[in-house]
Coordinates of C-alpha atoms in Angstrom, one line a residue:
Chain A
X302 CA 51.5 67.5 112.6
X303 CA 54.8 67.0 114.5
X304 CA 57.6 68.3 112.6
X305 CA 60.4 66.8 114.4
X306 CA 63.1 65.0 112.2
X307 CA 63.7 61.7 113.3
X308 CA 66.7 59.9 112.2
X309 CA 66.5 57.2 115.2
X310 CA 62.8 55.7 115.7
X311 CA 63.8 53.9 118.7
X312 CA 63.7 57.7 120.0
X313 CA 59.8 57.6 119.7
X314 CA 57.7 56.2 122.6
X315 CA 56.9 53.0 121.0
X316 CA 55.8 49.5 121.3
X317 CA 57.6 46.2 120.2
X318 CA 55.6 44.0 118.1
X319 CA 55.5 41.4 115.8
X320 CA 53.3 39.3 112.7
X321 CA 55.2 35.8 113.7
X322 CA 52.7 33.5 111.6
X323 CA 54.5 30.2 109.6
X324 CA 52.9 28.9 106.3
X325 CA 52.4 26.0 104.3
X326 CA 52.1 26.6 100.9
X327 CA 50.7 23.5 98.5
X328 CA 52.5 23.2 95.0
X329 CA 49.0 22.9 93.6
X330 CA 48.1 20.6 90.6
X331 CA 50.4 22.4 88.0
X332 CA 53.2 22.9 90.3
X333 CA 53.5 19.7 91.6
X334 CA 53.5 17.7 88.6
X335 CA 56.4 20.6 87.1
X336 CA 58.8 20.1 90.0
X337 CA 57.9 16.8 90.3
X338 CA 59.4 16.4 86.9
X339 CA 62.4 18.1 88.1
X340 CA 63.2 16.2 90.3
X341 CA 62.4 12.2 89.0
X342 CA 63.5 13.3 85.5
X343 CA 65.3 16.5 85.3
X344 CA 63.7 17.6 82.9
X345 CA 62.0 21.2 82.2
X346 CA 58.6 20.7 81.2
X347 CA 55.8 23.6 79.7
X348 CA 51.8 23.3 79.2
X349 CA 50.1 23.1 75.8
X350 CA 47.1 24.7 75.3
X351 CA 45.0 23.1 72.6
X352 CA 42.9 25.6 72.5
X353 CA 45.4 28.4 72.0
X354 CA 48.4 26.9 71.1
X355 CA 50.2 29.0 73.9
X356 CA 53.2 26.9 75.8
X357 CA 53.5 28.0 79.6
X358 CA 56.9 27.8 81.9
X359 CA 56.1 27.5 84.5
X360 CA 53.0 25.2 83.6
X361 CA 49.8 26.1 85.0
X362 CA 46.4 24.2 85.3
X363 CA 44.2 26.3 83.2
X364 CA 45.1 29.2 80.2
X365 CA 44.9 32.9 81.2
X366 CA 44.1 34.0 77.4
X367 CA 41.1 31.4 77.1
X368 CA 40.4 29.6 80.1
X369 CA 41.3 26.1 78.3
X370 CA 42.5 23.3 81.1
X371 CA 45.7 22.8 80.3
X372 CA 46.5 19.1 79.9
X373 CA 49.4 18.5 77.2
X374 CA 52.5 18.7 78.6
X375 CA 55.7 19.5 76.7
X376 CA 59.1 18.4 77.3
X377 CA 61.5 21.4 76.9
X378 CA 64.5 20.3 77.6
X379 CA 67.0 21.6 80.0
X380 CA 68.7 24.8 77.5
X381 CA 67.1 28.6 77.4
X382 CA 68.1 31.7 76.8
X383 CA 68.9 34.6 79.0
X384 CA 66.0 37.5 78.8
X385 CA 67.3 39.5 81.3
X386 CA 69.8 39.6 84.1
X387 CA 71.0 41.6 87.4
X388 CA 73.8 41.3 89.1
X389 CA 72.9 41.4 93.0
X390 CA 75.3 43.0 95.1
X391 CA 73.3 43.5 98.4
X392 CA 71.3 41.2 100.5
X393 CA 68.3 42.3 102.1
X394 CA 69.2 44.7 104.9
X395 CA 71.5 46.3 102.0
X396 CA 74.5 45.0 103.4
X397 CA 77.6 43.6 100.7
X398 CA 77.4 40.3 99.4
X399 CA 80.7 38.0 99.4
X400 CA 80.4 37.6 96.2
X401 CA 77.9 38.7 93.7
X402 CA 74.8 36.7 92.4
X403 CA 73.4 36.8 89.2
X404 CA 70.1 36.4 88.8
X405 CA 68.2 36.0 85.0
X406 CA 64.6 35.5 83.8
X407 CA 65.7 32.2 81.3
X408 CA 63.3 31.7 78.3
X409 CA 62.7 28.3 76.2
X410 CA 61.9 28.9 72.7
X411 CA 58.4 30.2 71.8
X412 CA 57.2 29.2 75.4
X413 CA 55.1 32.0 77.3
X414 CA 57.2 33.1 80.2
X415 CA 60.1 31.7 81.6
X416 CA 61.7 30.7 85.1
X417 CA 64.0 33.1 87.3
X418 CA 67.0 31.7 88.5
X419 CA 70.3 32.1 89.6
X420 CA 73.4 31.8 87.0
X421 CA 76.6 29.7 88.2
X422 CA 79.7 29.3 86.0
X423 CA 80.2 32.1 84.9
X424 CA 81.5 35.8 85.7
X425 CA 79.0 38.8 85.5
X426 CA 81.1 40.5 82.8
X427 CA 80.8 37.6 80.9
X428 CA 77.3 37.4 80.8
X429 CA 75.0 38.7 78.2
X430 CA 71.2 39.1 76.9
X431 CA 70.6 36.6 74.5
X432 CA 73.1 34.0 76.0
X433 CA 72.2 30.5 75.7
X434 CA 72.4 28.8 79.0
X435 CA 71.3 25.2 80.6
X436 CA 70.1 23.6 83.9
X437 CA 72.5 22.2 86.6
X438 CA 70.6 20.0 88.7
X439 CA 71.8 18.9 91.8
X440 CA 72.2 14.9 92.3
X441 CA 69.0 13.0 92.5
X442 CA 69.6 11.9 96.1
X443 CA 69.4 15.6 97.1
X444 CA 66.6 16.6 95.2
X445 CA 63.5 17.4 97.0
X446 CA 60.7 19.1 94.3
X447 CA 61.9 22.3 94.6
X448 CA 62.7 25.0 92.2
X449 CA 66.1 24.6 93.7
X450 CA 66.6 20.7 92.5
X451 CA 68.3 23.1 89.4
X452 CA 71.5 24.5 91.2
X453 CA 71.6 26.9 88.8
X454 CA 71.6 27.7 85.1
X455 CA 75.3 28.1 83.2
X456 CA 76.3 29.0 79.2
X457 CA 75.4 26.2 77.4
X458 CA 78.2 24.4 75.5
Chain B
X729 CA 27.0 57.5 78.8
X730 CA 25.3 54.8 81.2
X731 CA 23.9 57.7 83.1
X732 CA 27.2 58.6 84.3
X733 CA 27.3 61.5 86.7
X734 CA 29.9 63.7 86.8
X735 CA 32.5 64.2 89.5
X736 CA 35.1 66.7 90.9
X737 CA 37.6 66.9 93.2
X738 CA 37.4 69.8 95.2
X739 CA 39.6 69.8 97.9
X740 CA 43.2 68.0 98.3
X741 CA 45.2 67.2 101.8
X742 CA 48.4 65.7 101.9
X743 CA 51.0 65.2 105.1
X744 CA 54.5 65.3 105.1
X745 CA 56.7 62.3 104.0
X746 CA 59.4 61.1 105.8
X747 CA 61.0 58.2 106.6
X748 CA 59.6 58.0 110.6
X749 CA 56.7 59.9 111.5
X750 CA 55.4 60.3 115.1
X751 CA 51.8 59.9 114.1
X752 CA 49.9 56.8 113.8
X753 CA 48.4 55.6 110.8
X754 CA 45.2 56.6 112.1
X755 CA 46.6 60.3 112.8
X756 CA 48.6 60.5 109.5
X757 CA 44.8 59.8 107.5
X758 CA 42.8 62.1 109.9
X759 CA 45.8 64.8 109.3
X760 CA 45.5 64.9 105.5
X761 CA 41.6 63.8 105.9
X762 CA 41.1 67.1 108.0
X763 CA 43.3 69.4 105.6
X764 CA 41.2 67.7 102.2
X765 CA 38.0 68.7 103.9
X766 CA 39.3 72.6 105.0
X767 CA 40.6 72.9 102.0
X768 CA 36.6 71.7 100.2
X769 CA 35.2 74.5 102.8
X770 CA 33.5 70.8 103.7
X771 CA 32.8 69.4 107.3
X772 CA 32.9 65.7 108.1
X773 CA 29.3 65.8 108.4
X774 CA 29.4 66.5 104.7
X775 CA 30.7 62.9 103.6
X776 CA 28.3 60.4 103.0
X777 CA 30.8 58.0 101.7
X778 CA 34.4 57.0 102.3
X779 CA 36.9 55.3 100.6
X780 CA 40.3 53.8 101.9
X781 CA 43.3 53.0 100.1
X782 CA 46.4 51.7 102.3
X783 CA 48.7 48.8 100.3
X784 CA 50.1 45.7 101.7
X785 CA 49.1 45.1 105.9
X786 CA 52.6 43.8 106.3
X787 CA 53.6 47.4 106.2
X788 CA 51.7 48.9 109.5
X789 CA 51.9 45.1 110.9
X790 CA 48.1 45.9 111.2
X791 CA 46.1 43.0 109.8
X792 CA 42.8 44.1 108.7
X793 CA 44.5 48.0 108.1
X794 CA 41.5 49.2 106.4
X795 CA 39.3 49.0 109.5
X796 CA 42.4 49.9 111.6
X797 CA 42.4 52.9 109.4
X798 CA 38.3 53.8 109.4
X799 CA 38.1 56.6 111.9
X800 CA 41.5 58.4 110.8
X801 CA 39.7 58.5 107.6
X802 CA 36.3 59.8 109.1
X803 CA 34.6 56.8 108.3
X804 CA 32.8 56.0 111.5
X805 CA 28.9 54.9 110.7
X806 CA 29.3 55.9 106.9
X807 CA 29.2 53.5 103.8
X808 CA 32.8 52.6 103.8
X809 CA 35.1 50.2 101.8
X810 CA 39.1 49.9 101.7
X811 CA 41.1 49.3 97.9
X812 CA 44.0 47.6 97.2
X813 CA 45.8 47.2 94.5
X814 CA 49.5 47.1 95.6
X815 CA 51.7 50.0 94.2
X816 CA 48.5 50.9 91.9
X817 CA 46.2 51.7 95.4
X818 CA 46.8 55.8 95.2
X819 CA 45.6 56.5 91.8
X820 CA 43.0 53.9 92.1
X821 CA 41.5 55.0 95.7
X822 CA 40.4 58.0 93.7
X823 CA 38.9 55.8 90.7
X824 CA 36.8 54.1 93.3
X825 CA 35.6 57.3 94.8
X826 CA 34.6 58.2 91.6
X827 CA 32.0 55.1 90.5
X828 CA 30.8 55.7 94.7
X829 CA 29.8 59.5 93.4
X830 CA 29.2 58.7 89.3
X831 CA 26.8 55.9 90.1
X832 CA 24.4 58.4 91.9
X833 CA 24.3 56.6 95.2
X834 CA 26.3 59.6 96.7
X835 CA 26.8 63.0 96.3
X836 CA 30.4 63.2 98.0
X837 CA 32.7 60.9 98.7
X838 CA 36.8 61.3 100.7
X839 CA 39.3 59.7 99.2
X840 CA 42.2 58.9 101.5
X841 CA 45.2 56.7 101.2
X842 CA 47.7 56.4 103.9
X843 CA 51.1 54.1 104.6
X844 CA 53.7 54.0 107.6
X845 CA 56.2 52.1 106.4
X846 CA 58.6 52.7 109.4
X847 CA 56.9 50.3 111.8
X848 CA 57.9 47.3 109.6
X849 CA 61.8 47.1 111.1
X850 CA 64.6 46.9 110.2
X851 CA 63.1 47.7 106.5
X852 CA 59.7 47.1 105.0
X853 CA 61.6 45.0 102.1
X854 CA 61.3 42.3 104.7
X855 CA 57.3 42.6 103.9
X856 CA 57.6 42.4 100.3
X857 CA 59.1 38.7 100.5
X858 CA 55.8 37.5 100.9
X859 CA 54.3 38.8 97.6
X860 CA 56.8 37.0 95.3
X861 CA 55.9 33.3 93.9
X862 CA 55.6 30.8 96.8
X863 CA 56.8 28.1 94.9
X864 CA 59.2 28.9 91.9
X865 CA 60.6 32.4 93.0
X866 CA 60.7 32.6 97.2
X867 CA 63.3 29.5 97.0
X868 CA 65.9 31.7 95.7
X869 CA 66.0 34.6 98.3
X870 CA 63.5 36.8 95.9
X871 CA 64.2 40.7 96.5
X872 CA 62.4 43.5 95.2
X873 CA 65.4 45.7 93.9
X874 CA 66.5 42.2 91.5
X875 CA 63.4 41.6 90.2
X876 CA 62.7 45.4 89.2
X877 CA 66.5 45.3 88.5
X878 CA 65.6 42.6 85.7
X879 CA 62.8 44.8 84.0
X880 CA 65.0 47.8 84.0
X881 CA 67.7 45.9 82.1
X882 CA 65.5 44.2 79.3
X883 CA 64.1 47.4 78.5
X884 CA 67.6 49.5 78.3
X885 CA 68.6 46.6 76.1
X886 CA 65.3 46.5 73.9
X887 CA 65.9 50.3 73.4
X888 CA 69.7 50.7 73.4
X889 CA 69.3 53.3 76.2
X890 CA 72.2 53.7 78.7
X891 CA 72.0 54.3 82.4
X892 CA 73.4 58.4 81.8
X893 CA 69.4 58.6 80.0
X894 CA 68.1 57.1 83.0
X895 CA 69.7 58.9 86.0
X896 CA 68.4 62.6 84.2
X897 CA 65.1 61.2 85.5
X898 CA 66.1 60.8 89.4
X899 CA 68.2 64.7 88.7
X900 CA 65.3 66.2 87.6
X901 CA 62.7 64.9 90.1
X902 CA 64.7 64.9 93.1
X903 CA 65.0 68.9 91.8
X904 CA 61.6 69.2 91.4
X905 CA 61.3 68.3 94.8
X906 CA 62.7 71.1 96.3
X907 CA 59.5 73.2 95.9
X908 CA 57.5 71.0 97.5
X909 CA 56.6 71.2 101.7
X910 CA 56.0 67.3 101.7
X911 CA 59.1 66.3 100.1
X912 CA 61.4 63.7 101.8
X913 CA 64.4 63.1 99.5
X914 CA 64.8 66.7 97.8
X915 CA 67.8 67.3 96.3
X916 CA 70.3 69.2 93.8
X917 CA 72.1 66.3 92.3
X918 CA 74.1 65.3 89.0
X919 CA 74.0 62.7 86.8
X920 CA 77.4 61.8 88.2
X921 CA 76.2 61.5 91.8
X922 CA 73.7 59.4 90.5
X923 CA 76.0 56.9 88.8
X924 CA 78.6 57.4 91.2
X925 CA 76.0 55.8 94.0
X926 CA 76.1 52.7 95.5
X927 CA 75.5 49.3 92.8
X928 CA 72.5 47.9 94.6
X929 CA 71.4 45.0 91.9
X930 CA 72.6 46.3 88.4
X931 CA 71.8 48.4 86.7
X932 CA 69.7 49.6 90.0
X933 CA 71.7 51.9 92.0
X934 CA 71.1 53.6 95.4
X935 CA 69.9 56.8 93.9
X936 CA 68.1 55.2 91.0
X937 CA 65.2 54.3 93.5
X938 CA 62.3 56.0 95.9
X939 CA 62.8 56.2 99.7
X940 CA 60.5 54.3 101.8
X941 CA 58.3 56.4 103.9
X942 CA 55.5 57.8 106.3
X943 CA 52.5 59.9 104.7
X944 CA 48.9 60.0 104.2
X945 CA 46.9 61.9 101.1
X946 CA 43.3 62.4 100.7
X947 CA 40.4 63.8 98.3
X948 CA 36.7 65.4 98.5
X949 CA 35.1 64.2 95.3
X950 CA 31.4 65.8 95.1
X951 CA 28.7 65.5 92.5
X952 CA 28.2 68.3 90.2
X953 CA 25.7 69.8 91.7
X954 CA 27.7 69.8 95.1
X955 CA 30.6 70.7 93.5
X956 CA 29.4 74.0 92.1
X957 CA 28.0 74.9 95.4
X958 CA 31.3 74.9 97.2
X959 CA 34.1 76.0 94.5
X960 CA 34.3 77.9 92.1
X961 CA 36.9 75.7 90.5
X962 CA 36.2 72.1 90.6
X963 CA 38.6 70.1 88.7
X964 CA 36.9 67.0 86.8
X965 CA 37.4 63.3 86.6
X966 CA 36.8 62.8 82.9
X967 CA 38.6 59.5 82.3
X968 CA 39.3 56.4 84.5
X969 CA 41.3 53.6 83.7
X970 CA 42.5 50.5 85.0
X971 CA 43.9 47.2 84.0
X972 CA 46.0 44.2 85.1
X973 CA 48.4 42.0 83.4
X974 CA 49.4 38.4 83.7
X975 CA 50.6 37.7 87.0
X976 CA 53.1 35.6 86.4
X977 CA 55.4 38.4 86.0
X978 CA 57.5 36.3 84.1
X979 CA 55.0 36.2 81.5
X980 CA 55.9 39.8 80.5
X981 CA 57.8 41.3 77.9
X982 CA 59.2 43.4 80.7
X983 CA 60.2 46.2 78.1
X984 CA 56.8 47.8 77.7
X985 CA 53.8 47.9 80.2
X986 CA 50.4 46.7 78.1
X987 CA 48.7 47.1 81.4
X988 CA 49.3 50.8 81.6
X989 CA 48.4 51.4 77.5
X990 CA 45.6 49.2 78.2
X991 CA 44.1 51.7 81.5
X992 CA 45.3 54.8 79.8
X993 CA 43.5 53.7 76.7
X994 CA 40.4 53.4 78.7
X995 CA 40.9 56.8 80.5
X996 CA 41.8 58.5 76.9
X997 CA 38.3 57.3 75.7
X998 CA 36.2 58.4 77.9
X999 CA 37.8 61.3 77.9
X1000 CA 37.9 62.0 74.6
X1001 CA 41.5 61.7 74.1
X1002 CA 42.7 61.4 71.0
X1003 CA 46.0 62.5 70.5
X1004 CA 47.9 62.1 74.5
X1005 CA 50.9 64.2 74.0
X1006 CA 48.9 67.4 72.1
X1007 CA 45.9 67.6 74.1
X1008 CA 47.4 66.0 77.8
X1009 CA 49.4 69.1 79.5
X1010 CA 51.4 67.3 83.0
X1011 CA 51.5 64.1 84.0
X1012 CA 52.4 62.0 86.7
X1013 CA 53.5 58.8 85.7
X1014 CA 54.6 56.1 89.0
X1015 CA 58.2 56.8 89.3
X1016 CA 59.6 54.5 92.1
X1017 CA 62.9 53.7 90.4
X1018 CA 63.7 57.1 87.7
X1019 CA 63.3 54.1 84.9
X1020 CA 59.7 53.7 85.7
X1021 CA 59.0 57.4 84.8
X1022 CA 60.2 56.5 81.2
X1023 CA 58.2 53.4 80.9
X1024 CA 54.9 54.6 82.1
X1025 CA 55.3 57.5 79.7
X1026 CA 55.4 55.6 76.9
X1027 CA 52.9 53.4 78.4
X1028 CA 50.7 56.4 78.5
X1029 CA 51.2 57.1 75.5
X1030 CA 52.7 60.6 76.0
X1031 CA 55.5 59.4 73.4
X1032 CA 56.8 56.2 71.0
X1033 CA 58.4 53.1 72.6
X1034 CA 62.2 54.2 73.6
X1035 CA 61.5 57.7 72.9
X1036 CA 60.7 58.8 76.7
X1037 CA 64.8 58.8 77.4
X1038 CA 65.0 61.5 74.7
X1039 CA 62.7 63.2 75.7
X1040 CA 64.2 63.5 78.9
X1041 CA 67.7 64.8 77.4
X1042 CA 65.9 67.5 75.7
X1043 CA 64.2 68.9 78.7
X1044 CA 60.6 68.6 77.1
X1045 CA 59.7 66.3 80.5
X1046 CA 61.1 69.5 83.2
X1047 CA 58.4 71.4 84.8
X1048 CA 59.3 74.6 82.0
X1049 CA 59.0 72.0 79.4
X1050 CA 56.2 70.9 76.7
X1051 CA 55.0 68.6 78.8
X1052 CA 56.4 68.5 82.1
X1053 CA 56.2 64.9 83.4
X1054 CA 56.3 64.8 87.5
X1055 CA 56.4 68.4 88.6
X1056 CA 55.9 67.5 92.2
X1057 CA 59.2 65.8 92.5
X1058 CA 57.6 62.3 92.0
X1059 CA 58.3 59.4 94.7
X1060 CA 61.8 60.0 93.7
X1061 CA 62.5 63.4 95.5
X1062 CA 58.9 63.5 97.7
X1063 CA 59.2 60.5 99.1
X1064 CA 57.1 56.9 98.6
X1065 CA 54.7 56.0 100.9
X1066 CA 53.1 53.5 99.0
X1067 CA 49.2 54.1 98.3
X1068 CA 50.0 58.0 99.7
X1069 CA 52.4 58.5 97.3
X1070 CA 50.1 57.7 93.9
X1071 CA 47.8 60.1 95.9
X1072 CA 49.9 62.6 96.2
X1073 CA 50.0 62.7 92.5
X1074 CA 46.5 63.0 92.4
X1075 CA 46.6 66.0 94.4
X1076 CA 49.1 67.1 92.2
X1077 CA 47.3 67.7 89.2
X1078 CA 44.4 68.7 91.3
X1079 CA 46.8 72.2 92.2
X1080 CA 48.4 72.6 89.1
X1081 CA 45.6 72.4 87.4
X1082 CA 43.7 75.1 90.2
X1083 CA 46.9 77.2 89.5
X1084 CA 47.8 76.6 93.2
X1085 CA 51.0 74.6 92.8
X1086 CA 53.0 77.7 94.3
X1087 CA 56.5 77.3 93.1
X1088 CA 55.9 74.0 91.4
X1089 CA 53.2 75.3 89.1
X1090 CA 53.9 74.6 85.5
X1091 CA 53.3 77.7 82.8
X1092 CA 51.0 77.8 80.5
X1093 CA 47.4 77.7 82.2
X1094 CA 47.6 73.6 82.0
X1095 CA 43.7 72.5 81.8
X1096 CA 44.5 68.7 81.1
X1097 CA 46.6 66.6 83.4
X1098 CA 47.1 62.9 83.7
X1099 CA 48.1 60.8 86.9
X1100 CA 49.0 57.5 87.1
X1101 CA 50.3 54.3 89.6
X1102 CA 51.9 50.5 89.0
X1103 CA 51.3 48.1 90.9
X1104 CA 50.7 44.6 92.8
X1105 CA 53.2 42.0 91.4
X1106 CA 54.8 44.8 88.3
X1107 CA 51.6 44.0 86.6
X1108 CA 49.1 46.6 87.5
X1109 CA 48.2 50.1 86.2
X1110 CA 45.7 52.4 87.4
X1111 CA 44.8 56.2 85.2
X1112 CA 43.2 59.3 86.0
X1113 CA 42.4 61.8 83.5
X1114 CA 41.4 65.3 85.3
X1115 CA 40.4 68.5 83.7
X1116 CA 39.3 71.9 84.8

């Protein structure tokens, strides 16, 4: 096989392609009614299983443990707790952020899962596991049933 | 058991890894494709079966890869099917080889698993957006270094392990590395150098994580009746496991991966595997970021939950060590070309446990080795148990 090192691909006889293809994603039956939620009533809402007993965040139609349709749904309020958190400094082409973003997977009580977010409010050294946090929606005007109706999570008071 | 026949590998291939290759996909399979079957003493006419694993299509920008891929792989007018199971694809292109070859149906079977990463510009992160949640995770700019950044924190703060613990793991592999041909990213480096690198997402850093890269692996698996016709030293698949997880990956624990106890339990059983860290002798755990080595050993059961870090400190995991963990130099220091890369671990064990591992060969005669892969959405794990 060639064993030449190559450090610049554009040096390679090549052709120029590309996969330009746009999507429409449905919010399905579960998601839907979740970010629905969000955005009529700001509020953060899980799925009971009867069968089970299992909460999900996000909500989903059916359970994974016993196949159960999921059809109690569970007001959770708008506090959680940080899980876990990172501290992004890069963007995508690994080029420096502005300014930092810290991302955290938020839990609520005994529910199963939890949402990813960003955290606003506060400074990364400030943040830690365990930290009890809540949403920040954005006005109801500019809410549009997206996960981003919640501007972001900060500590709870 | 089930009228299970029993297979071997008898011959390995495996290109170089770098970051651009010249060759086509197509060329980077037939390469190691050609070099599996020389080394088998096999000829293409000597396949009756072939199995492809190659990981996401976003990667080549090939839709459809795994017919794209068919005639690299030898495949032309033979029983063919391509795998995928994300990151998990290397170690479980093999697995599927095996059931083609235990079931009966055929007495050989070539294994290959090839990725060219470099034609997805200006870096095949931009492919992974797609495989995060469309609905509740894309919206906020998902990237694959946070999310992984996320599981690597909850599990230093479940275990109290600091970053120092971590980095020996991208030291000691990228080392390892330097007696291997293939290897990308060899390298002598220091715990310093690694925490000294670049904060990417913390606690990920720059030299915490695999390259992305070109490279192709493959396998002959025979029958053992074919097998003992054309070696002398066929290495055996005598467990396969595989499982997946929830994939919500927010419905983890993120500290521990069930899905890779859950496959290695499987693989243990059927091969008769009762006590991992006595009777397993290397292993190749999926080492894409150096804390990933940690928590697929303990996954595999090769030590308690936390304990992997220590192990690490003590030297037990280096290739001179009771049970050298990534001899090859891992993804970290070799180089991660997705499905090729949990191949190449395959192949691996396949020489150390021939005794042809050259400079990498671990002491000690090793008869029992163990490889294993992670993927789709951090929720996958795929186990292969080989003994000669």
């Amino acid at each position: 096989m060639s064993l030449e090192k190559i450090t610049d691909p554009r040096r390679m006889r090549h052709w120029l392609g590309h996969m330009e293809t746009d999507y429409r994603y449905t919010l399905g039956i579960a998601g839907e009614r979740f970010l629905n939620e969000i955005k009529e009533n700001a509020r953060i809402m899980g799925a009971r299983c009867k069968r089970c007993g299992v909460i999900y965040v996000p909500p989903k139609m059916y359970c994974e443990e016993c196949f159960e349709k999921l059809e109690e749904w569970i007001d959770l309020g708008t506090r959680g707790e940080v899980y876990t958190y990172t501290i992004a400094y890069v963007d995508m082409d690994g080029n420096r952020l502005a300014e930092p973003v810290i991302y955290a997977l938020i839990t609520f009580g005994d529910a199963y899962g939890g949402l990813i977010h960003k955290l606003g409010e506060v400074k990364p050294e400030e943040v830690w596991i365990g930290m009890p946090v809540e949403a920040v929606f954005k006005p109801p005007q500019e809410r549009k049933g997206s996960i981003t109706d919640i501007k972001y999570f900060k500590p709870a008071q | 058991m089930f009228g299970k026949k029993r297979v071997a590998i008898v011959g390995a291939g495996l290109t170089l890894f770098r970051r651009n290759l010249k060759e086509t996909g197509k060329e980077l399979a037939y390469e190691a494709s050609k070099m599996a079957l020389d080394a088998a003493g096999m000829e293409l006419s000597d396949i009756q079966s072939v199995v492809m694993g190659t990981a996401p299509d976003a990667f080549d920008g090939v839709h459809m890869k795994g017919e794209y891929l068919a005639d690299g792989a030898g495949a032309r007018n033979k029983p063919y099917v391509r795998v995928y199971v994300g990151g998990g694809t290397g170690v479980f292109t093999p697995l599927a080889g095996w059931w083609h070859v235990a079931s009966g149906q055929f007495d050989t079977c070539l294994v290959v698993c090839e990725e060219k990463m470099s034609s997805c510009f200006p870096h095949p992160a931009y492919a992974f957006t797609t495989i995060f949640d469309n609905i509740l995770a894309r919206p906020l700019g998902t990237t694959l270094i946070w999310i992984f950044a996320l599981e690597m924190h909850r599990y230093m703060h479940k275990h109290n392990i600091k970053k120092e613990q971590i980095a020996r793991v991208a030291v000691k592999n990228k080392r390892n590395a330097l007696d291997h041909p293939c290897a990308q990213l060899a390298a002598n480096i220091t715990v310093e150098d690694v925490l000294n690198s670049e904060i990417m997402c913390w606690p990920v850093q720059r030299l915490d994580i695999s390259p992305t890269s070109d490279g192709a692996a493959a396998l002959v698996l025979a029958s053992e009746d074919v097998a003992k016709k054309v070696t002398d030293n066929p290495v055996w698949i005598d467990g396969v496991g595989w499982c997946i997880d929830s994939t919500i990956w927010t419905n983890r624990d993120l500290y521990y991966p069930d899905y890779v106890e859950y496959a290695a339990r499987m693989a243990y059983k059927m091969a008769g595997i009762k006590n991992p860290p006595k009777e397993i002798d290397l292993a190749e755990p999926y080492d894409p970021f150096d804390y990933k080595e940690l928590h697929h050993m303990e996954g595999l059961l090769l030590c308690r939950k936390g304990e992997a870090p220590k192990l690490t400190e003590e030297g037990v995991t280096a290739r001179d060590g009771d049970l050298p963990i990534c001899p090859s130099g891992g993804l970290l220091g070799v180089g991660n070309p997705i499905a090729a890369a949990g191949a190449m671990k395959v192949c691996e064990v396949f020489w150390q446990l021939r005794g042809e591992a050259g400079k990498r060969q671990v002491p000690g005669d090793p008869r029992t080795g163990v490889a294993q892969a992670w993927g789709d959405l951090m929720q996958y794990g795929s186990v292969i148990v080989l003994r000669r």
